[in-house]
mmCIF file of C-alpha atoms in Angstrom:
data_model
loop_
_atom_site.group_PDB
_atom_site.id
_atom_site.type_symbol
_atom_site.label_atom_id
_atom_site.label_comp_id
_atom_site.label_asym_id
_atom_site.label_seq_id
_atom_site.Cartn_x
_atom_site.Cartn_y
_atom_site.Cartn_z
ATOM 1 C CA MET A 1064 31.156 -0.443 -34.458
ATOM 2 C CA SER A 1065 27.920 0.966 -35.505
ATOM 3 C CA SER A 1066 26.997 1.644 -39.070
ATOM 4 C CA SER A 1067 26.801 5.359 -38.521
ATOM 5 C CA SER A 1068 30.139 5.472 -37.031
ATOM 6 C CA THR A 1069 31.590 3.490 -39.905
ATOM 7 C CA LYS A 1070 30.172 5.688 -42.442
ATOM 8 C CA ARG A 1071 31.357 8.802 -40.526
ATOM 9 C CA ILE A 1072 35.063 7.190 -40.566
ATOM 10 C CA PHE A 1073 34.499 6.517 -44.269
ATOM 11 C CA TYR A 1074 33.324 10.135 -45.042
ATOM 12 C CA PHE A 1075 36.313 11.747 -43.392
ATOM 13 C CA ASP A 1076 38.695 9.393 -44.927
ATOM 14 C CA ASN A 1077 37.310 10.010 -48.376
ATOM 15 C CA ALA A 1078 37.455 13.702 -47.913
ATOM 16 C CA LYS A 1079 41.126 13.590 -46.680
ATOM 17 C CA PHE A 1080 41.945 11.331 -49.823
ATOM 18 C CA ILE A 1081 40.520 13.856 -52.128
ATOM 19 C CA LEU A 1082 42.099 16.708 -50.526
ATOM 20 C CA ILE A 1083 45.758 15.036 -50.389
ATOM 21 C CA PHE A 1084 45.191 14.233 -54.245
ATOM 22 C CA LEU A 1085 44.511 17.938 -54.811
ATOM 23 C CA VAL A 1086 47.506 18.749 -52.771
ATOM 24 C CA VAL A 1087 49.534 16.628 -54.949
ATOM 25 C CA LEU A 1088 48.089 17.549 -58.186
ATOM 26 C CA GLY A 1089 48.333 21.355 -57.258
ATOM 27 C CA HIS A 1090 52.027 20.643 -56.730
ATOM 28 C CA VAL A 1091 52.328 18.708 -59.972
ATOM 29 C CA ILE A 1092 50.833 21.467 -62.044
ATOM 30 C CA SER A 1093 52.322 24.499 -60.258
ATOM 31 C CA PRO A 1094 55.393 25.018 -62.598
ATOM 32 C CA LEU A 1095 53.141 24.283 -65.586
ATOM 33 C CA LYS A 1096 50.458 26.799 -64.827
ATOM 34 C CA GLY A 1097 51.887 29.640 -66.569
ATOM 35 C CA HIS A 1098 51.743 27.731 -69.947
ATOM 36 C CA ASP A 1099 48.077 26.847 -69.968
ATOM 37 C CA ASP A 1100 45.088 28.740 -68.759
ATOM 38 C CA VAL A 1101 42.995 25.518 -67.848
ATOM 39 C CA LEU A 1102 45.796 24.498 -65.418
ATOM 40 C CA PHE A 1103 45.892 27.827 -63.951
ATOM 41 C CA SER A 1104 42.057 27.880 -63.459
ATOM 42 C CA LEU A 1105 42.254 24.550 -61.866
ATOM 43 C CA TYR A 1106 45.330 25.487 -59.713
ATOM 44 C CA SER A 1107 43.661 28.651 -58.477
ATOM 45 C CA VAL A 1108 40.550 26.748 -57.462
ATOM 46 C CA ILE A 1109 42.373 23.938 -55.814
ATOM 47 C CA PHE A 1110 44.347 26.560 -53.645
ATOM 48 C CA LEU A 1111 41.232 28.458 -52.788
ATOM 49 C CA PHE A 1112 39.970 25.687 -50.615
ATOM 50 C CA HIS A 1113 42.242 22.464 -50.435
ATOM 51 C CA MET A 1114 44.414 23.595 -47.469
ATOM 52 C CA PRO A 1115 41.561 25.387 -45.768
ATOM 53 C CA ALA A 1116 39.519 22.423 -46.030
ATOM 54 C CA PHE A 1117 42.225 20.174 -44.658
ATOM 55 C CA ILE A 1118 42.911 22.630 -41.780
ATOM 56 C CA PHE A 1119 39.088 22.658 -41.186
ATOM 57 C CA ILE A 1120 38.990 18.806 -40.793
ATOM 58 C CA SER A 1121 42.112 19.114 -38.565
ATOM 59 C CA GLY A 1122 40.375 21.358 -36.290
ATOM 60 C CA TYR A 1123 37.308 19.175 -36.129
ATOM 61 C CA PHE A 1124 39.429 16.268 -34.902
ATOM 62 C CA SER A 1125 41.117 18.522 -32.334
ATOM 63 C CA LYS A 1126 38.336 18.500 -29.899
ATOM 64 C CA GLY A 1127 40.398 16.733 -27.199
ATOM 65 C CA TYR A 1128 42.900 19.338 -26.759
ATOM 66 C CA ASN A 1129 42.135 19.620 -22.962
ATOM 67 C CA LYS A 1130 42.806 15.825 -22.267
ATOM 68 C CA LYS A 1131 45.662 14.867 -20.316
ATOM 69 C CA GLY A 1132 48.860 14.081 -22.323
ATOM 70 C CA TYR A 1133 47.417 15.947 -25.423
ATOM 71 C CA LEU A 1134 50.201 18.514 -25.687
ATOM 72 C CA LEU A 1135 52.732 15.512 -25.472
ATOM 73 C CA LYS A 1136 50.954 13.797 -28.197
ATOM 74 C CA ILE A 1137 50.893 16.660 -30.614
ATOM 75 C CA THR A 1138 54.620 17.428 -29.992
ATOM 76 C CA LYS A 1139 55.374 13.794 -30.935
ATOM 77 C CA LYS A 1140 53.098 13.604 -33.909
ATOM 78 C CA ILE A 1141 53.451 17.117 -35.327
ATOM 79 C CA LEU A 1142 56.499 19.170 -34.022
ATOM 80 C CA LEU A 1143 59.301 16.268 -33.949
ATOM 81 C CA PRO A 1144 58.363 15.363 -37.430
ATOM 82 C CA TYR A 1145 58.581 18.785 -38.489
ATOM 83 C CA PHE A 1146 61.907 19.276 -37.222
ATOM 84 C CA ILE A 1147 63.180 16.046 -38.690
ATOM 85 C CA PHE A 1148 61.781 16.634 -42.242
ATOM 86 C CA GLN A 1149 63.079 20.182 -42.028
ATOM 87 C CA ILE A 1150 66.636 18.823 -41.667
ATOM 88 C CA ILE A 1151 65.881 16.211 -44.378
ATOM 89 C CA TYR A 1152 64.734 18.855 -46.972
ATOM 90 C CA SER A 1153 67.577 20.930 -46.015
ATOM 91 C CA ILE A 1154 70.134 18.099 -47.118
ATOM 92 C CA PHE A 1155 67.718 17.299 -50.029
ATOM 93 C CA TYR A 1156 67.697 20.838 -51.475
ATOM 94 C CA TYR A 1157 71.562 20.830 -51.172
ATOM 95 C CA TRP A 1158 71.644 17.529 -52.989
ATOM 96 C CA ASN A 1159 69.553 18.524 -55.774
ATOM 97 C CA GLY A 1160 71.225 21.815 -56.391
ATOM 98 C CA GLN A 1161 68.216 23.978 -55.216
ATOM 99 C CA THR A 1162 70.515 25.470 -52.615
ATOM 100 C CA GLU A 1163 74.254 26.334 -53.012
ATOM 101 C CA ASN A 1164 75.077 25.855 -49.281
ATOM 102 C CA LEU A 1165 73.960 23.280 -46.813
ATOM 103 C CA GLU A 1166 72.092 25.252 -44.113
ATOM 104 C CA PHE A 1167 69.733 24.276 -41.292
ATOM 105 C CA ASN A 1168 67.115 26.671 -40.402
ATOM 106 C CA LEU A 1169 64.450 25.198 -38.219
ATOM 107 C CA PHE A 1170 62.169 28.139 -38.256
ATOM 108 C CA GLN A 1171 61.984 29.081 -41.885
ATOM 109 C CA PRO A 1172 59.702 26.103 -43.009
ATOM 110 C CA HIS A 1173 60.624 24.436 -46.368
ATOM 111 C CA TRP A 1174 57.879 24.054 -48.732
ATOM 112 C CA THR A 1175 54.926 22.107 -47.571
ATOM 113 C CA LEU A 1176 56.170 21.706 -43.873
ATOM 114 C CA TRP A 1177 54.683 25.213 -42.958
ATOM 115 C CA PHE A 1178 51.527 23.025 -42.337
ATOM 116 C CA LEU A 1179 53.047 21.009 -39.653
ATOM 117 C CA LEU A 1180 54.546 23.919 -37.600
ATOM 118 C CA SER A 1181 51.187 25.995 -38.041
ATOM 119 C CA LEU A 1182 49.201 22.850 -37.097
ATOM 120 C CA PHE A 1183 51.029 22.766 -33.834
ATOM 121 C CA LEU A 1184 50.426 26.391 -33.068
ATOM 122 C CA TRP A 1185 46.754 26.133 -33.891
ATOM 123 C CA ASN A 1186 46.484 23.371 -31.359
ATOM 124 C CA LEU A 1187 48.267 25.509 -28.765
ATOM 125 C CA PHE A 1188 45.771 28.567 -29.831
ATOM 126 C CA LEU A 1189 42.828 26.342 -28.874
ATOM 127 C CA TYR A 1190 43.692 26.826 -25.193
ATOM 128 C CA ILE A 1191 42.786 30.356 -25.487
ATOM 129 C CA PHE A 1192 40.414 30.563 -28.466
ATOM 130 C CA ALA A 1193 38.187 27.309 -27.593
ATOM 131 C CA LYS A 1194 37.012 28.800 -24.401
ATOM 132 C CA LEU A 1195 35.866 31.960 -26.171
ATOM 133 C CA LYS A 1196 33.815 29.798 -28.749
ATOM 134 C CA TRP A 1197 32.183 31.923 -31.468
ATOM 135 C CA ALA A 1198 33.546 35.177 -30.110
ATOM 136 C CA GLY A 1199 37.012 33.483 -30.439
ATOM 137 C CA LEU A 1200 36.204 32.744 -34.126
ATOM 138 C CA ALA A 1201 35.425 36.403 -34.776
ATOM 139 C CA ILE A 1202 38.568 37.450 -32.991
ATOM 140 C CA ALA A 1203 40.505 34.984 -35.012
ATOM 141 C CA THR A 1204 38.976 36.282 -38.263
ATOM 142 C CA ILE A 1205 39.912 39.810 -37.268
ATOM 143 C CA ILE A 1206 43.547 38.612 -36.514
ATOM 144 C CA GLY A 1207 43.787 36.937 -39.721
ATOM 145 C CA ILE A 1208 42.571 39.956 -41.640
ATOM 146 C CA SER A 1209 44.509 42.408 -39.599
ATOM 147 C CA ILE A 1210 47.825 40.458 -39.872
ATOM 148 C CA GLY A 1211 48.076 41.271 -43.499
ATOM 149 C CA TYR A 1212 48.835 44.990 -42.703
ATOM 150 C CA ILE A 1213 52.030 43.960 -41.177
ATOM 151 C CA ASP A 1214 54.569 44.456 -43.858
ATOM 152 C CA ASN A 1215 57.320 42.173 -42.413
ATOM 153 C CA ILE A 1216 54.876 39.223 -41.698
ATOM 154 C CA GLY A 1217 56.043 36.226 -43.592
ATOM 155 C CA SER A 1218 57.139 32.690 -43.595
ATOM 156 C CA PHE A 1219 59.326 32.938 -40.363
ATOM 157 C CA LEU A 1220 57.623 30.318 -38.091
ATOM 158 C CA SER A 1221 54.973 30.178 -40.505
ATOM 159 C CA LEU A 1222 53.387 33.321 -38.932
ATOM 160 C CA SER A 1223 51.343 34.708 -41.633
ATOM 161 C CA ARG A 1224 49.905 31.451 -42.689
ATOM 162 C CA THR A 1225 49.218 30.417 -39.003
ATOM 163 C CA PHE A 1226 47.081 33.499 -38.380
ATOM 164 C CA VAL A 1227 45.547 33.720 -41.823
ATOM 165 C CA PHE A 1228 44.524 30.074 -41.905
ATOM 166 C CA PHE A 1229 43.594 29.716 -38.115
ATOM 167 C CA PRO A 1230 39.999 30.644 -38.477
ATOM 168 C CA TYR A 1231 39.223 27.540 -40.735
ATOM 169 C CA PHE A 1232 40.792 25.351 -38.165
ATOM 170 C CA LEU A 1233 38.822 26.978 -35.262
ATOM 171 C CA LEU A 1234 35.594 26.567 -37.245
ATOM 172 C CA GLY A 1235 36.286 23.035 -37.590
ATOM 173 C CA TYR A 1236 36.763 22.883 -33.843
ATOM 174 C CA LEU A 1237 33.440 24.440 -33.221
ATOM 175 C CA LEU A 1238 31.284 22.736 -35.452
ATOM 176 C CA ASP A 1239 29.933 19.107 -34.503
ATOM 177 C CA LEU A 1240 29.015 16.168 -36.572
ATOM 178 C CA LYS A 1241 25.241 17.274 -36.530
ATOM 179 C CA HIS A 1242 26.263 20.499 -38.151
ATOM 180 C CA LEU A 1243 28.175 18.547 -40.945
ATOM 181 C CA LYS A 1244 25.103 16.313 -41.351
ATOM 182 C CA LEU A 1245 23.069 19.398 -42.305
ATOM 183 C CA ILE A 1246 25.050 19.656 -45.400
ATOM 184 C CA LYS A 1247 24.392 16.036 -46.480
ATOM 185 C CA LYS A 1248 20.642 16.191 -45.618
ATOM 186 C CA VAL A 1249 19.972 18.911 -48.075
ATOM 187 C CA LYS A 1250 18.166 17.603 -50.861
ATOM 188 C CA PHE A 1251 20.297 16.859 -53.992
ATOM 189 C CA SER A 1252 23.381 18.153 -51.983
ATOM 190 C CA PRO A 1253 25.892 16.182 -54.112
ATOM 191 C CA VAL A 1254 24.369 17.790 -57.221
ATOM 192 C CA ILE A 1255 24.109 21.209 -55.549
ATOM 193 C CA GLY A 1256 27.777 20.946 -54.343
ATOM 194 C CA THR A 1257 28.932 19.905 -57.749
ATOM 195 C CA ALA A 1258 27.235 22.687 -59.602
ATOM 196 C CA PHE A 1259 28.556 25.141 -57.084
ATOM 197 C CA LEU A 1260 32.056 24.080 -57.455
ATOM 198 C CA LEU A 1261 31.890 24.088 -61.297
ATOM 199 C CA SER A 1262 30.574 27.471 -61.210
ATOM 200 C CA ILE A 1263 33.238 28.777 -59.014
ATOM 201 C CA THR A 1264 35.704 27.122 -61.389
ATOM 202 C CA LEU A 1265 34.167 28.809 -64.568
ATOM 203 C CA LEU A 1266 34.241 32.122 -62.553
ATOM 204 C CA PHE A 1267 37.908 31.852 -61.616
ATOM 205 C CA ALA A 1268 38.683 31.032 -65.237
ATOM 206 C CA LEU A 1269 36.929 34.135 -66.434
ATOM 207 C CA LEU A 1270 37.607 36.481 -63.676
ATOM 208 C CA PHE A 1271 40.542 35.801 -61.519
ATOM 209 C CA PRO A 1272 43.663 37.565 -62.048
ATOM 210 C CA LYS A 1273 46.936 35.798 -62.580
ATOM 211 C CA ASP A 1274 48.801 38.167 -60.270
ATOM 212 C CA ALA A 1275 46.451 37.317 -57.209
ATOM 213 C CA ILE A 1276 47.801 33.715 -56.529
ATOM 214 C CA ALA A 1277 49.593 35.202 -53.425
ATOM 215 C CA TRP A 1278 46.231 35.881 -51.950
ATOM 216 C CA LEU A 1279 45.383 32.191 -52.162
ATOM 217 C CA LEU A 1280 48.714 31.152 -50.235
ATOM 218 C CA GLY A 1281 48.163 33.457 -47.353
ATOM 219 C CA ASP A 1282 51.970 33.566 -46.647
ATOM 220 C CA THR A 1283 52.748 37.117 -46.812
ATOM 221 C CA SER A 1284 51.523 40.733 -46.188
ATOM 222 C CA TYR A 1285 49.378 42.725 -48.329
ATOM 223 C CA ALA A 1286 52.348 45.058 -49.162
ATOM 224 C CA ASN A 1287 54.372 42.089 -50.430
ATOM 225 C CA MET A 1288 51.572 41.148 -52.690
ATOM 226 C CA GLY A 1289 51.884 44.483 -54.443
ATOM 227 C CA VAL A 1290 49.046 45.961 -52.841
ATOM 228 C CA LYS A 1291 48.341 47.691 -49.535
ATOM 229 C CA GLU A 1292 45.088 49.565 -49.294
ATOM 230 C CA GLN A 1293 42.470 49.976 -46.502
ATOM 231 C CA ILE A 1294 40.146 47.671 -48.582
ATOM 232 C CA ASP A 1295 42.592 44.824 -48.536
ATOM 233 C CA GLY A 1296 40.989 43.723 -45.213
ATOM 234 C CA LEU A 1297 37.511 43.415 -46.886
ATOM 235 C CA LYS A 1298 38.984 41.501 -49.790
ATOM 236 C CA ARG A 1299 40.446 38.938 -47.369
ATOM 237 C CA LEU A 1300 37.005 38.803 -45.491
ATOM 238 C CA ALA A 1301 35.335 38.018 -48.671
ATOM 239 C CA GLN A 1302 38.016 35.400 -49.407
ATOM 240 C CA TYR A 1303 37.082 33.742 -46.094
ATOM 241 C CA ALA A 1304 33.394 33.733 -46.939
ATOM 242 C CA LEU A 1305 33.983 32.236 -50.304
ATOM 243 C CA THR A 1306 36.287 29.838 -49.178
ATOM 244 C CA VAL A 1307 33.871 28.488 -46.455
ATOM 245 C CA ALA A 1308 31.269 28.195 -49.050
ATOM 246 C CA VAL A 1309 33.398 26.231 -51.245
ATOM 247 C CA ILE A 1310 34.453 24.007 -48.484
ATOM 248 C CA GLY A 1311 30.837 23.408 -47.899
ATOM 249 C CA GLY A 1312 30.343 22.680 -51.497
ATOM 250 C CA PHE A 1313 33.117 20.262 -51.316
ATOM 251 C CA LEU A 1314 31.753 18.311 -48.163
ATOM 252 C CA ALA A 1315 28.426 18.052 -49.908
ATOM 253 C CA ILE A 1316 29.889 15.891 -52.545
ATOM 254 C CA VAL A 1317 32.096 13.729 -50.461
ATOM 255 C CA PRO A 1318 30.779 10.030 -50.510
ATOM 256 C CA SER A 1319 29.846 8.313 -47.132
ATOM 257 C CA LYS A 1320 30.529 4.828 -48.331
ATOM 258 C CA GLY A 1321 33.762 3.124 -48.450
ATOM 259 C CA PHE A 1322 36.080 2.640 -51.598
ATOM 260 C CA SER A 1323 39.277 0.894 -52.174
ATOM 261 C CA PHE A 1324 41.085 4.211 -51.938
ATOM 262 C CA THR A 1325 39.284 5.241 -48.629
ATOM 263 C CA VAL A 1326 42.045 3.642 -46.452
ATOM 264 C CA ILE A 1327 44.591 5.936 -47.999
ATOM 265 C CA GLY A 1328 42.628 8.840 -46.342
ATOM 266 C CA LYS A 1329 44.244 7.526 -43.042
ATOM 267 C CA ARG A 1330 47.740 7.873 -44.426
ATOM 268 C CA THR A 1331 47.667 11.481 -45.849
ATOM 269 C CA LEU A 1332 50.587 12.655 -43.721
ATOM 270 C CA TYR A 1333 52.865 10.122 -45.351
ATOM 271 C CA ILE A 1334 51.784 11.388 -48.829
ATOM 272 C CA TYR A 1335 52.087 15.057 -47.771
ATOM 273 C CA LEU A 1336 55.518 14.601 -46.449
ATOM 274 C CA LEU A 1337 57.038 12.380 -49.065
ATOM 275 C CA HIS A 1338 55.649 13.508 -52.317
ATOM 276 C CA GLY A 1339 57.560 16.515 -52.506
ATOM 277 C CA PHE A 1340 60.898 14.711 -52.865
ATOM 278 C CA ILE A 1341 59.514 13.032 -56.173
ATOM 279 C CA ILE A 1342 58.133 16.135 -57.539
ATOM 280 C CA LYS A 1343 61.220 18.340 -56.770
ATOM 281 C CA THR A 1344 63.498 15.637 -58.150
ATOM 282 C CA ILE A 1345 61.708 15.530 -61.371
ATOM 283 C CA GLN A 1346 61.799 19.441 -61.364
ATOM 284 C CA ALA A 1347 65.443 19.381 -60.794
ATOM 285 C CA PHE A 1348 66.658 16.810 -63.437
ATOM 286 C CA ILE A 1349 64.069 17.628 -66.322
ATOM 287 C CA SER A 1350 64.479 20.902 -68.238
ATOM 288 C CA ASP A 1351 61.713 23.449 -68.001
ATOM 289 C CA ASP A 1352 61.223 23.243 -71.699
ATOM 290 C CA THR A 1353 60.482 19.441 -71.472
ATOM 291 C CA LEU A 1354 58.133 19.984 -68.418
ATOM 292 C CA SER A 1355 56.344 22.693 -70.520
ATOM 293 C CA THR A 1356 55.427 20.194 -73.173
ATOM 294 C CA MET A 1357 53.228 18.312 -70.493
ATOM 295 C CA SER A 1358 51.154 21.579 -69.772
ATOM 296 C CA ASP A 1359 48.279 20.106 -71.911
ATOM 297 C CA GLN A 1360 48.485 16.566 -70.947
ATOM 298 C CA TYR A 1361 45.647 16.766 -68.487
ATOM 299 C CA PHE A 1362 45.115 13.037 -68.334
ATOM 300 C CA ILE A 1363 48.715 12.194 -67.689
ATOM 301 C CA LEU A 1364 49.130 14.961 -64.968
ATOM 302 C CA ILE A 1365 45.926 13.718 -63.188
ATOM 303 C CA SER A 1366 46.904 10.136 -63.538
ATOM 304 C CA PHE A 1367 50.544 10.780 -62.227
ATOM 305 C CA SER A 1368 49.027 12.755 -59.206
ATOM 306 C CA PHE A 1369 46.571 9.872 -58.461
ATOM 307 C CA VAL A 1370 49.352 7.115 -58.780
ATOM 308 C CA LEU A 1371 51.449 9.047 -56.617
ATOM 309 C CA CYS A 1372 49.032 9.266 -53.900
ATOM 310 C CA ILE A 1373 48.139 5.433 -54.156
ATOM 311 C CA GLY A 1374 51.907 4.675 -54.012
ATOM 312 C CA LEU A 1375 52.859 6.727 -51.272
ATOM 313 C CA GLY A 1376 49.732 6.046 -49.228
ATOM 314 C CA SER A 1377 50.349 2.063 -49.683
ATOM 315 C CA TYR A 1378 50.797 -0.047 -46.726
ATOM 316 C CA PHE A 1379 54.345 -0.920 -47.819
ATOM 317 C CA ILE A 1380 55.468 2.692 -47.659
ATOM 318 C CA LYS A 1381 53.927 3.008 -44.437
ATOM 319 C CA LYS A 1382 55.616 0.166 -43.058
ATOM 320 C CA TYR A 1383 58.920 1.332 -43.882
ATOM 321 C CA THR A 1384 58.699 5.096 -43.313
ATOM 322 C CA ARG A 1385 56.625 4.926 -40.078
ATOM 323 C CA PRO A 1386 59.371 5.027 -37.991
ATOM 324 C CA LEU A 1387 60.587 8.417 -39.412
ATOM 325 C CA ILE A 1388 57.154 10.002 -39.716
ATOM 326 C CA GLU A 1389 55.163 8.640 -36.780
ATOM 327 C CA LEU A 1390 58.344 7.919 -34.544
ATOM 328 C CA THR A 1391 57.022 4.346 -33.746
ATOM 329 C CA ILE A 1392 58.139 1.083 -35.173
#
């Protein structure tokens, strides 16, 4: 393998590790953000770009959608794990008392599972939109904006998020490595990227309304977010532009060399699917008052999230959960 190819693999694995860490951290601090302004600002910035960036990278690696056997491959790797974990989460929520009745609804994704269902649908969308190229991206963006005007759009089949986040997936598909290299070739790109991300964090701390979190989640209509005005579409368009800019800033600071944690970037699906069981169990058995005392313990919260990623991304966890997650022994 050439040195450039190795660096490319390290680069994307590093990006995925950082993003899965942000996913876990975001879920760890979610119940605490109302008690601390710093956590709220951090949560807001994380949710502005972490899933769009993940989706962007997923689109980048979906360029082989038209190869023979691809549809069967994504059905096995994405759709079947979704159904399996949808059932497991139904049992888990009943066990921890989050739901009173044991019900299995395969079309209303539990918590983080929306990503798998949407990812499967995004890959299907490529059969249409990829052929349209940049015109397809414009159409996907218009659909993502317009879908918010449908009052009853929501989490059923993850429809809202599927359409709202699809432009990031398609953008990732349309861009090549040479385009991403342009970001890294900019002089002092890590410094510029860091300064930009810190500036966005500061702006969010000063200006982002606490009742606007729903805009970052993309899981419901404008009306259900408490607003329904003609200008809402322009707000989402501005959000698209800002998020893409932040993704660019993030990609500028991702290192290209390998680290001890880089290999964890290959196992993000394990962390994504399993971390919720630990976090939800803690939330179920520890009182809200006790949890709230942790809201200003930033080092502990960050360290816990990091250790959770390292543990769930370990070879040991992969070895014993692979048959369930990848459906292979």
